[in-house]
Amino acid sequence: MIRKQPPPEVFDLIVAGAGHAGCEAAMAASTLGLKTLLLTINVDRIGHLSCNPAIGGLAKGHMVKEIDALGGYMGLWSDKAGIQFRTLNTRKGPAVRASRAQMDRNEYMRVVQKDIFEQENLWVKQDTAETLIVEDGKAGGIVTKIGERFRSKTVMLTTGTFLQGLIHIGLENFSGGRMGDPASVGMSASLKKIGLTLGRLKTGTTPRLLKDSIDFDMLEAQHGDNPPVPFSFRTDKIRLPQVPCHITYTNEQTHEAIRSGFERSPMFTGVIKGTGARYCPSIEDKVARFPEKGRHQIFLEPEGLESPEVYPSGIPTSLPLDVQKRMINSIVGLEQAQIVRPGYAIEYDFVPPTQLLPTLETKALPGLFLAGQINGTSGYEEAAAQGIWAAINAFCSLTDRPPFVLSRDQAYIAVLVDDLVTKGTQEPYRMFTSRAEYRLLLREGNADQRLTGIGRELGLVGDAQWEMYSAKKKGLDEVIKGLNSIRIKPDTATCEIIKNIGGTAPGKSVPLAALLRQPELNINDMKGLWSDIDTFPENILLEAETQVKYEGYLVRQQELVNKFRQKESVTIPSDINYSEVSGLTREGVEKLTEVRPLTLGQASRISGITPAAISSIEIHLKKIGAI
């Protein structure tokens, strides 16, 4: 019996690139029923973790949860391949707590590839996307390096660092999309031909070390949470064995070795032209910029349960190999460490994202979508988030649905996309919790409440996930109802219970919710006052505690959101001539014309557009009868 049918003559969507953006996009599109082709330079590297073997982190973990809530896959794949899970910022408020997990690199690729190859409506081909096919002013497919023509109704490029990729180790450089894989050379010219402007960015990675050459007895071990908390709302428990990371530090000897290589550094000698990541600088950049700092922390991350390699996170570098060796061997625990693969920097082409609509479709060519590092971002999670966003919008465009565009109070993914298409970026963009003005509303724990209903309506959330979500929602409603309805009286027995849990007894009858709002108490302290609370799962109790404790703050943030939405609901005609808007500066006209904001709210977030400019646009819209 043939399980996979022959591919169609014309696909609904071609996804070029099988990194995190491409895999998430291909799974989402095919789940939604689109006949999808995933085109990749190297089938063996589908789902490869090109840099560090970890998923999540501050704000990044939030996006993994949001992808999962919509029906995406990164969280599920991480749970199947994770070998250490940690919740970060546990001593801070719920808005900035985030999940991070170490991956078994080979296992992650295995689980991704298994789902990709078994997925209905999805076909995989190994070849390099060379040029775009343009038909009737729209994207119509791709011509590959070996001359195959694949036709499609929409195209998505998720090319990562492969566009004109150039690898640097010291003053030596060579073409490559990443170490061991060829670059994509022709597509940049094709993008310029359709009218897109390209820029140049740079990122880097660390040398990989031989595990058996490291003296772990000299290092501080860092263990994960016990029990490990999964990423996906659909995962019941983590099944792989859990292992520690280890911590060490650079020192003055290390810094001296690094300085000795400055004259042969491609970054300091001007060989590298692309702009690097501000928030993930190379170790040579850190040593040069912060000479007063005596040491920098290094996390030694296992590459897998059986892997012979270790990833020393914190020291990405493009220094010459001999300098890399001296640098590594000067560090405590790494005195005898052997480099298996050198660290390197890579330059690549990207498309400044103000050339995109909020759907991640290009303004220059309808039907062409871009997702991931090609849009100027860094990080697996930012890429995967764009992949599912763009795939949903490709689906919407082919099925006459309204565009899928969430607002900034609904998801970190929306903050990411809005920042990119409205403000653009001149350096690799990285998501932080501080970028989200409504971050108290955008907690990891409520990502399913925010987005699973939307994923269900689209068709991404299956029955099993929906049933789990519905059960959780019902339990959460019951706990919050109980906390607000069950009242306690300040009798002798109750006061003694409250004293024993470290709380302050109330002077009159109050609901349990009022007691829970005392800073020193938590949801588990309520067990002595409400016996049935033990019947609810821990994740429900923690989310209920957050909603009760922070109720006043949540109400105030929602009021700000409602105020903001008044401006966001005012649409701007696509053919508006900003030079005719009285009161705008020349700079304002240029920026507004470039971005072409869809609403007054989006216009207000463009760099350099003042409140006075927004008032001028609003007056003009009233004058022409647009509002």
XYZ file of C-alpha atoms in Angstrom:
627
model
C 0.000 0.000 0.000
C 1.374 3.426 -1.011
C 1.065 5.809 1.935
C 2.495 8.919 0.288
C 0.758 9.971 -2.910
C 2.717 11.440 -5.857
C 3.311 15.191 -5.583
C 0.948 17.550 -7.415
C 1.971 19.345 -10.600
C 1.354 22.672 -8.860
C 1.914 22.970 -5.108
C -0.042 25.339 -2.895
C 3.176 26.351 -1.118
C 6.887 25.771 -1.602
C 9.025 26.286 1.509
C 12.710 26.751 0.654
C 14.847 25.958 3.682
C 14.361 23.282 6.353
C 15.612 24.989 9.486
C 13.305 25.979 12.320
C 11.238 28.460 10.297
C 10.909 26.073 7.362
C 9.986 23.006 9.410
C 7.367 24.872 11.442
C 5.948 26.451 8.269
C 5.833 23.152 6.373
C 4.064 21.333 9.223
C 1.524 24.129 9.713
C 0.749 24.553 6.007
C 0.326 20.835 5.392
C -1.826 20.452 8.523
C -4.079 23.181 7.116
C -4.445 21.138 3.920
C -2.012 22.961 1.639
C -0.072 20.740 -0.770
C 3.390 21.704 0.436
C 6.915 21.126 -0.860
C 9.835 21.457 1.556
C 12.982 22.164 -0.435
C 16.317 21.817 1.358
C 20.004 21.842 0.460
C 20.674 18.817 2.713
C 17.922 16.418 3.775
C 20.163 14.992 6.510
C 20.209 18.404 8.256
C 16.439 18.961 8.450
C 15.765 20.375 11.917
C 19.459 20.879 12.667
C 20.375 23.042 15.658
C 23.051 25.023 13.836
C 24.347 26.886 16.882
C 23.834 25.962 20.540
C 21.954 22.749 21.449
C 19.195 24.508 23.393
C 15.630 25.754 22.917
C 13.946 28.574 24.839
C 15.200 31.194 27.257
C 13.918 34.629 28.250
C 11.036 35.601 25.933
C 12.120 32.812 23.569
C 10.477 30.232 25.822
C 7.298 32.300 25.669
C 7.282 32.034 21.874
C 7.797 28.257 21.990
C 4.731 28.034 24.244
C 2.769 30.257 21.843
C 3.752 28.147 18.829
C 2.573 25.099 20.754
C -0.690 26.763 21.783
C -1.459 27.496 18.121
C -0.898 23.831 17.240
C 2.765 24.073 16.200
C 5.583 21.645 16.857
C 8.731 23.179 18.377
C 7.568 22.520 21.946
C 6.655 18.901 21.213
C 9.967 18.260 19.467
C 11.871 19.857 22.352
C 10.094 17.698 24.913
C 10.982 14.535 22.988
C 14.655 15.496 22.644
C 15.265 17.478 25.848
C 17.971 16.348 28.267
C 17.772 19.233 30.744
C 14.865 21.576 31.513
C 15.096 24.726 33.634
C 12.700 27.527 34.519
C 14.564 30.833 34.475
C 13.828 33.888 36.662
C 11.916 31.886 39.288
C 12.598 34.608 41.869
C 11.008 37.263 39.672
C 7.417 37.911 38.634
C 5.416 35.528 36.422
C 5.696 37.794 33.372
C 9.428 37.211 32.976
C 9.728 33.576 34.028
C 10.756 31.478 31.069
C 11.565 27.893 30.113
C 14.817 26.697 28.587
C 15.910 23.201 27.667
C 19.089 21.523 26.477
C 18.585 19.280 23.476
C 20.144 16.058 22.343
C 21.108 17.466 18.939
C 20.803 14.181 17.000
C 17.584 13.186 18.734
C 16.039 16.567 17.937
C 16.779 16.116 14.238
C 15.443 12.551 14.393
C 12.066 13.526 15.869
C 11.714 16.511 13.507
C 12.534 14.432 10.437
C 10.167 11.665 11.516
C 7.236 14.077 11.643
C 8.256 15.876 8.444
C 8.481 12.688 6.382
C 5.296 11.159 7.811
C 3.185 14.307 7.421
C 0.308 14.200 4.926
C 0.243 16.874 2.212
C 4.015 17.378 2.608
C 6.748 16.356 0.170
C 10.517 16.773 0.650
C 13.158 17.386 -2.029
C 16.918 17.949 -1.731
C 18.092 20.763 -3.981
C 19.034 24.439 -3.794
C 16.447 27.127 -4.569
C 18.153 29.237 -7.205
C 15.585 31.611 -8.752
C 11.956 32.586 -8.317
C 9.337 31.911 -10.954
C 7.150 34.989 -11.456
C 3.831 34.586 -13.286
C 1.245 37.334 -13.779
C 3.007 39.540 -11.253
C 2.914 36.882 -8.512
C 5.264 34.255 -7.096
C 4.710 31.113 -9.124
C 7.377 28.666 -8.012
C 11.118 27.987 -7.852
C 13.829 26.882 -10.246
C 16.530 24.829 -8.509
C 20.271 24.706 -8.984
C 20.062 21.501 -11.021
C 17.339 22.965 -13.212
C 14.153 21.465 -11.784
C 11.097 23.723 -11.995
C 8.608 23.444 -9.162
C 5.441 25.450 -9.659
C 3.289 26.693 -6.798
C 0.626 29.215 -5.847
C 2.756 30.710 -3.062
C 6.440 30.559 -2.088
C 8.158 30.975 1.278
C 11.884 31.537 1.709
C 13.342 30.439 5.064
C 16.977 30.546 4.028
C 18.655 31.173 7.396
C 22.313 32.111 6.968
C 22.608 30.487 3.524
C 22.048 33.492 1.211
C 25.537 34.315 -0.079
C 26.878 32.791 3.151
C 30.563 33.484 3.816
C 32.369 31.692 6.674
C 35.282 33.375 8.481
C 37.995 31.717 10.607
C 40.733 34.255 11.188
C 41.628 35.924 7.900
C 40.592 32.807 5.963
C 37.081 32.808 4.505
C 35.099 30.580 2.195
C 31.560 30.178 0.887
C 29.121 28.200 3.019
C 25.652 28.348 4.538
C 27.098 26.874 7.724
C 30.137 24.673 8.339
C 29.774 21.606 6.112
C 26.926 22.891 3.912
C 27.104 24.978 0.718
C 25.721 28.508 0.473
C 22.743 29.527 -1.645
C 24.211 31.793 -4.306
C 21.579 32.556 -6.929
C 18.531 33.525 -4.857
C 19.931 36.905 -3.758
C 20.048 38.087 -7.375
C 16.507 36.827 -7.909
C 15.266 38.831 -4.909
C 16.980 41.985 -6.155
C 15.420 41.453 -9.569
C 11.883 41.622 -8.142
C 12.724 44.908 -6.402
C 13.810 43.917 -2.893
C 16.742 45.646 -1.183
C 19.188 43.324 0.582
C 21.498 43.949 3.526
C 24.301 42.018 5.182
C 24.370 40.559 8.706
C 26.804 38.458 10.695
C 26.497 35.839 13.390
C 28.911 33.403 14.976
C 29.290 30.157 16.841
C 31.707 28.599 19.321
C 34.305 25.880 18.886
C 32.999 22.404 19.775
C 35.085 20.506 22.315
C 35.833 16.812 22.807
C 33.904 15.776 25.911
C 36.532 13.254 27.072
C 39.238 15.944 27.056
C 37.429 18.124 29.632
C 38.132 17.872 33.384
C 34.584 18.093 34.732
C 35.807 17.524 38.311
C 37.171 21.073 38.224
C 33.835 22.571 37.194
C 30.603 23.595 38.872
C 27.665 21.431 37.819
C 24.322 23.031 36.990
C 21.356 20.678 37.176
C 17.921 21.144 35.701
C 14.541 21.217 37.420
C 13.327 18.063 39.127
C 10.858 17.058 37.876
C 11.464 18.664 34.464
C 8.586 20.866 33.245
C 7.712 20.280 29.563
C 7.424 23.007 26.944
C 4.295 21.659 25.272
C 0.856 21.846 26.849
C 0.368 18.433 25.215
C 3.300 16.635 26.913
C 2.538 14.691 30.075
C 6.147 13.969 31.115
C 9.756 14.131 29.914
C 11.102 10.708 29.041
C 14.801 11.118 28.193
C 17.404 10.943 30.997
C 18.366 14.370 32.343
C 21.991 15.541 32.558
C 23.781 18.587 34.008
C 25.563 21.453 32.306
C 28.793 22.793 33.788
C 30.036 26.319 34.451
C 33.497 27.799 34.056
C 34.918 31.264 33.331
C 37.430 33.032 31.153
C 40.329 34.713 32.962
C 43.051 37.284 32.296
C 45.224 34.661 30.591
C 42.288 33.879 28.304
C 41.797 37.554 27.512
C 45.477 37.972 26.730
C 45.310 35.069 24.273
C 42.263 36.676 22.655
C 43.971 40.097 22.384
C 46.961 38.467 20.701
C 44.681 37.537 17.814
C 43.100 40.960 17.241
C 45.410 41.756 14.317
C 44.220 38.572 12.582
C 40.569 38.955 13.553
C 38.223 39.357 10.562
C 36.017 41.550 12.726
C 38.709 44.008 13.821
C 40.560 44.116 10.500
C 37.414 45.026 8.555
C 37.184 41.778 6.603
C 33.666 41.202 7.959
C 31.258 43.824 6.600
C 27.985 42.506 8.066
C 26.493 43.814 11.311
C 26.741 41.427 14.256
C 24.295 40.688 17.059
C 24.394 43.339 19.792
C 23.104 40.947 22.456
C 25.215 37.928 21.538
C 28.669 39.384 20.791
C 31.749 37.326 20.047
C 34.161 36.759 22.915
C 36.767 38.977 21.207
C 34.163 41.754 21.018
C 33.345 41.352 24.728
C 37.026 41.464 25.706
C 37.608 44.578 23.558
C 34.502 46.432 24.746
C 34.732 45.541 28.456
C 38.459 45.548 29.306
C 37.634 46.152 32.967
C 35.783 42.828 33.246
C 38.074 40.130 34.612
C 36.053 37.131 33.511
C 33.117 35.994 31.386
C 30.899 33.029 32.218
C 30.888 29.920 30.023
C 28.195 27.227 30.068
C 29.433 23.843 28.905
C 26.358 22.354 27.257
C 26.226 18.645 26.353
C 25.458 18.065 22.662
C 23.552 14.881 23.507
C 23.383 11.824 25.739
C 25.783 9.886 23.518
C 27.538 12.773 21.786
C 31.322 13.036 22.134
C 31.107 16.841 21.827
C 30.381 19.729 24.200
C 29.228 23.246 23.284
C 30.962 25.997 25.334
C 28.223 28.628 25.266
C 29.439 32.188 25.788
C 32.564 32.232 23.631
C 31.467 32.522 19.970
C 34.525 33.507 17.967
C 36.028 33.928 14.513
C 39.631 34.181 15.721
C 42.335 32.090 13.996
C 42.384 28.445 15.050
C 45.734 28.694 16.871
C 44.331 31.558 18.975
C 41.153 29.574 19.649
C 43.294 26.704 20.983
C 45.283 28.981 23.334
C 42.069 30.650 24.485
C 40.363 27.326 25.274
C 43.357 25.783 27.049
C 43.710 28.790 29.385
C 40.287 28.125 30.954
C 39.836 26.127 34.173
C 38.741 22.581 33.332
C 39.654 23.015 29.679
C 43.453 22.935 30.021
C 43.620 19.734 27.945
C 40.444 20.309 25.941
C 40.609 19.432 22.259
C 38.728 21.372 19.589
C 36.687 19.073 17.355
C 35.194 21.867 15.240
C 36.454 25.445 15.172
C 34.347 28.457 16.027
C 33.548 30.720 13.104
C 31.610 33.780 12.003
C 29.252 33.775 9.054
C 28.046 36.685 6.939
C 24.831 36.375 4.955
C 22.275 38.393 3.010
C 18.966 39.414 4.561
C 15.930 41.408 3.495
C 15.321 44.500 5.685
C 11.836 43.591 6.946
C 10.078 46.939 6.438
C 9.675 45.593 2.887
C 7.151 43.089 4.262
C 3.470 43.295 5.088
C 2.388 42.287 8.613
C 1.560 38.886 7.089
C 5.287 38.461 6.199
C 4.362 38.602 2.521
C 6.664 40.819 0.469
C 5.255 44.102 -0.793
C 7.295 43.731 -3.987
C 5.890 40.352 -5.066
C 2.475 39.029 -3.980
C 2.562 35.378 -2.984
C 6.183 35.501 -1.752
C 6.574 35.104 2.013
C 9.784 35.367 4.052
C 10.422 33.887 7.499
C 13.369 33.507 9.849
C 16.861 34.955 9.616
C 16.223 36.249 6.099
C 14.076 38.880 7.894
C 16.937 39.959 10.143
C 16.224 37.911 13.266
C 18.515 35.660 15.296
C 17.506 32.555 17.184
C 15.656 29.312 16.565
C 12.525 30.457 18.371
C 12.147 33.738 16.480
C 12.518 31.748 13.235
C 9.951 29.095 14.152
C 7.487 31.784 15.266
C 7.752 33.515 11.896
C 7.424 30.178 10.112
C 4.042 29.329 11.599
C 2.854 32.959 11.197
C 3.788 33.084 7.502
C 2.343 29.620 6.811
C -1.008 30.587 8.321
C -1.047 33.710 6.173
C -0.209 31.750 3.028
C -3.190 29.543 3.893
C -5.401 32.593 4.481
C -4.385 34.149 1.166
C -5.259 30.958 -0.730
C -8.606 30.417 1.019
C -9.901 34.006 0.937
C -9.663 34.360 4.701
C -8.750 37.634 6.411
C -5.010 37.964 7.114
C -3.742 36.359 10.310
C -2.382 39.339 12.252
C -2.438 39.210 16.050
C -2.068 42.336 18.186
C 0.800 43.095 20.547
C -1.319 42.273 23.604
C -2.067 38.774 22.269
C 1.379 37.234 21.757
C 5.127 37.731 21.758
C 5.001 36.454 18.175
C 2.896 39.506 17.321
C 5.424 41.810 19.028
C 8.189 40.173 16.983
C 6.436 40.574 13.639
C 5.190 44.086 14.373
C 8.677 45.224 15.419
C 10.181 43.786 12.241
C 7.748 45.160 9.683
C 7.197 48.505 11.432
C 10.601 49.427 12.857
C 12.849 47.199 10.790
C 16.275 46.134 12.029
C 19.860 46.890 11.099
C 21.291 44.107 13.293
C 20.187 40.559 14.168
C 16.919 41.012 16.103
C 16.499 39.101 19.341
C 13.312 38.923 21.396
C 13.318 40.102 25.030
C 10.487 40.381 27.549
C 11.232 44.117 27.702
C 10.103 44.503 24.069
C 6.522 43.606 25.063
C 4.659 46.491 26.684
C 1.896 44.138 27.880
C 4.165 41.356 29.108
C 2.100 40.684 32.239
C -0.683 39.568 29.904
C 1.756 37.475 27.825
C 2.858 34.883 30.365
C 4.103 31.414 29.447
C 1.411 29.817 31.586
C -1.515 31.429 29.767
C -0.278 31.042 26.182
C -2.903 28.352 25.603
C -5.693 30.573 26.931
C -4.582 33.327 24.564
C -4.055 31.312 21.397
C -5.452 27.770 21.392
C -8.939 28.950 20.474
C -7.450 30.806 17.497
C -5.475 27.723 16.456
C -8.622 25.614 16.701
C -10.628 28.004 14.531
C -7.874 27.944 11.905
C -7.701 24.164 11.877
C -4.238 23.721 13.420
C -5.387 22.446 16.815
C -6.581 18.841 16.689
C -9.210 17.150 18.845
C -6.769 15.748 21.415
C -5.125 19.124 22.032
C -8.506 20.834 22.189
C -9.799 18.369 24.772
C -6.716 18.914 26.943
C -7.110 22.674 26.646
C -10.833 22.519 27.482
C -10.174 20.357 30.548
C -7.520 22.783 31.774
C -9.789 25.771 31.199
C -12.596 24.094 33.115
C -10.264 23.266 36.019
C -8.880 26.805 36.077
C -12.376 28.283 36.180
C -13.274 25.959 39.075
C -10.197 26.876 41.112
C -10.677 30.625 40.638
C -14.386 30.295 41.449
C -13.512 28.356 44.603
C -10.917 30.903 45.720
C -13.453 33.703 45.321
C -16.458 31.904 46.842
C -15.026 29.927 49.767
C -14.855 32.250 52.748
C -12.834 31.838 55.916
C -13.727 33.196 59.345
C -11.089 34.379 61.826
C -11.936 31.689 64.408
C -9.274 30.142 66.630
C -8.649 27.046 64.465
C -8.443 29.046 61.218
C -6.149 31.672 62.728
C -3.829 28.894 63.924
C -3.651 27.398 60.380
C -2.895 30.813 58.873
C -0.222 31.496 61.488
C 1.448 28.129 60.751
C 1.694 28.888 57.016
C 3.255 32.286 57.699
C 0.260 34.455 56.889
C -1.653 37.176 58.704
C -5.128 36.265 59.968
C -7.881 38.586 58.667
C -9.974 40.629 61.045
C -13.225 39.545 59.396
C -14.651 36.894 57.074
C -12.870 37.031 53.658
C -12.650 34.808 50.564
C -9.591 32.600 50.131
C -8.544 34.836 47.245
C -7.990 37.737 49.652
C -5.761 35.567 51.824
C -3.810 34.325 48.782
C -2.974 37.921 47.835
C -0.733 38.179 50.897
C 2.810 38.312 49.424
C 4.199 35.620 51.723
C 1.552 33.009 50.812
C 1.150 30.802 47.751
C -1.541 28.553 46.307
C -0.231 25.442 48.044
C -0.652 27.177 51.419
C -4.405 27.108 50.823
C -4.567 23.311 51.135
C -5.211 23.431 54.870
C -8.223 25.687 54.276
C -9.654 24.037 51.115
C -9.126 20.267 51.005
C -10.374 19.843 47.411
C -7.625 22.061 46.019
C -5.342 18.998 46.051
C -7.397 17.442 43.255
C -6.234 20.001 40.658
C -2.958 19.695 38.685
C -0.036 21.923 39.607
C -0.076 23.897 36.326
C -3.703 24.896 36.909
C -2.993 25.941 40.491
C -0.021 28.081 39.477
C -1.982 29.877 36.753
C -4.911 30.445 39.139
C -2.499 31.895 41.720
C -1.096 34.324 39.152
C -4.531 35.497 38.047
C -5.669 36.057 41.622
C -2.492 37.633 43.008
C -2.006 39.989 40.068
C -5.667 40.719 39.366
C -5.327 44.480 39.888
C -2.282 44.753 37.611
C -3.942 42.583 34.954
C -7.064 44.767 34.973
C -4.960 47.910 34.561
C -2.987 46.420 31.664
C -6.233 45.384 29.987
C -7.525 48.934 30.333
C -4.388 50.186 28.552
C -4.942 47.602 25.821
C -8.531 48.753 25.299
C -7.338 52.353 25.030
C -4.647 51.365 22.541
C -7.108 49.412 20.395
C -9.057 52.574 19.600
C -6.031 53.823 17.664
C -5.240 50.369 16.272
C -8.730 50.067 14.797
C -8.320 53.172 12.610
C -7.194 51.826 9.226
C -5.123 53.852 6.771
C -5.941 53.523 3.039
C -3.158 51.690 1.193
C -3.034 54.378 -1.524
C -2.675 57.360 0.822
C -0.237 60.015 -0.426
C 1.677 61.107 2.680
C 3.144 64.129 0.901
C -0.394 65.542 0.910
C -0.723 65.237 4.709
C -0.295 68.723 6.144
C 2.109 68.939 9.098
C 4.352 65.957 8.273
C 8.101 66.463 8.043
C 10.017 65.214 5.025
C 11.489 62.427 7.208
C 7.999 61.471 8.344
C 6.736 61.280 4.749
C 9.697 59.079 3.750
C 9.303 56.664 6.658
C 5.536 56.369 6.345
C 5.822 55.830 2.586
C 8.412 53.097 3.101
C 6.533 51.158 5.795
C 2.973 51.838 4.555
C 1.376 51.201 7.990
C -2.035 49.570 7.943
C -3.374 51.408 11.007
C -2.760 54.526 13.088
C -1.472 52.244 15.835
C 1.173 50.753 13.569
C 2.091 54.234 12.294
C 2.647 55.410 15.886
C 5.287 52.700 16.391
C 7.450 53.733 13.445
C 10.735 55.179 14.669
C 10.675 58.970 14.433
C 6.895 59.303 13.962
C 5.720 61.680 16.696
C 2.277 62.024 18.342
C 1.915 65.289 16.387
C 2.450 63.358 13.140
C -0.228 60.846 14.138
C -2.646 63.719 14.818
C -1.869 65.147 11.361
C -2.624 61.784 9.724
C -5.852 61.473 11.710
C -6.989 64.956 10.638
C -6.139 64.115 7.011
C -8.111 60.856 7.169
C -11.150 62.758 8.440
C -10.723 65.370 5.713
C -10.742 62.738 2.929
C -13.599 60.827 4.546
C -11.556 57.739 5.444
C -12.783 57.855 9.072
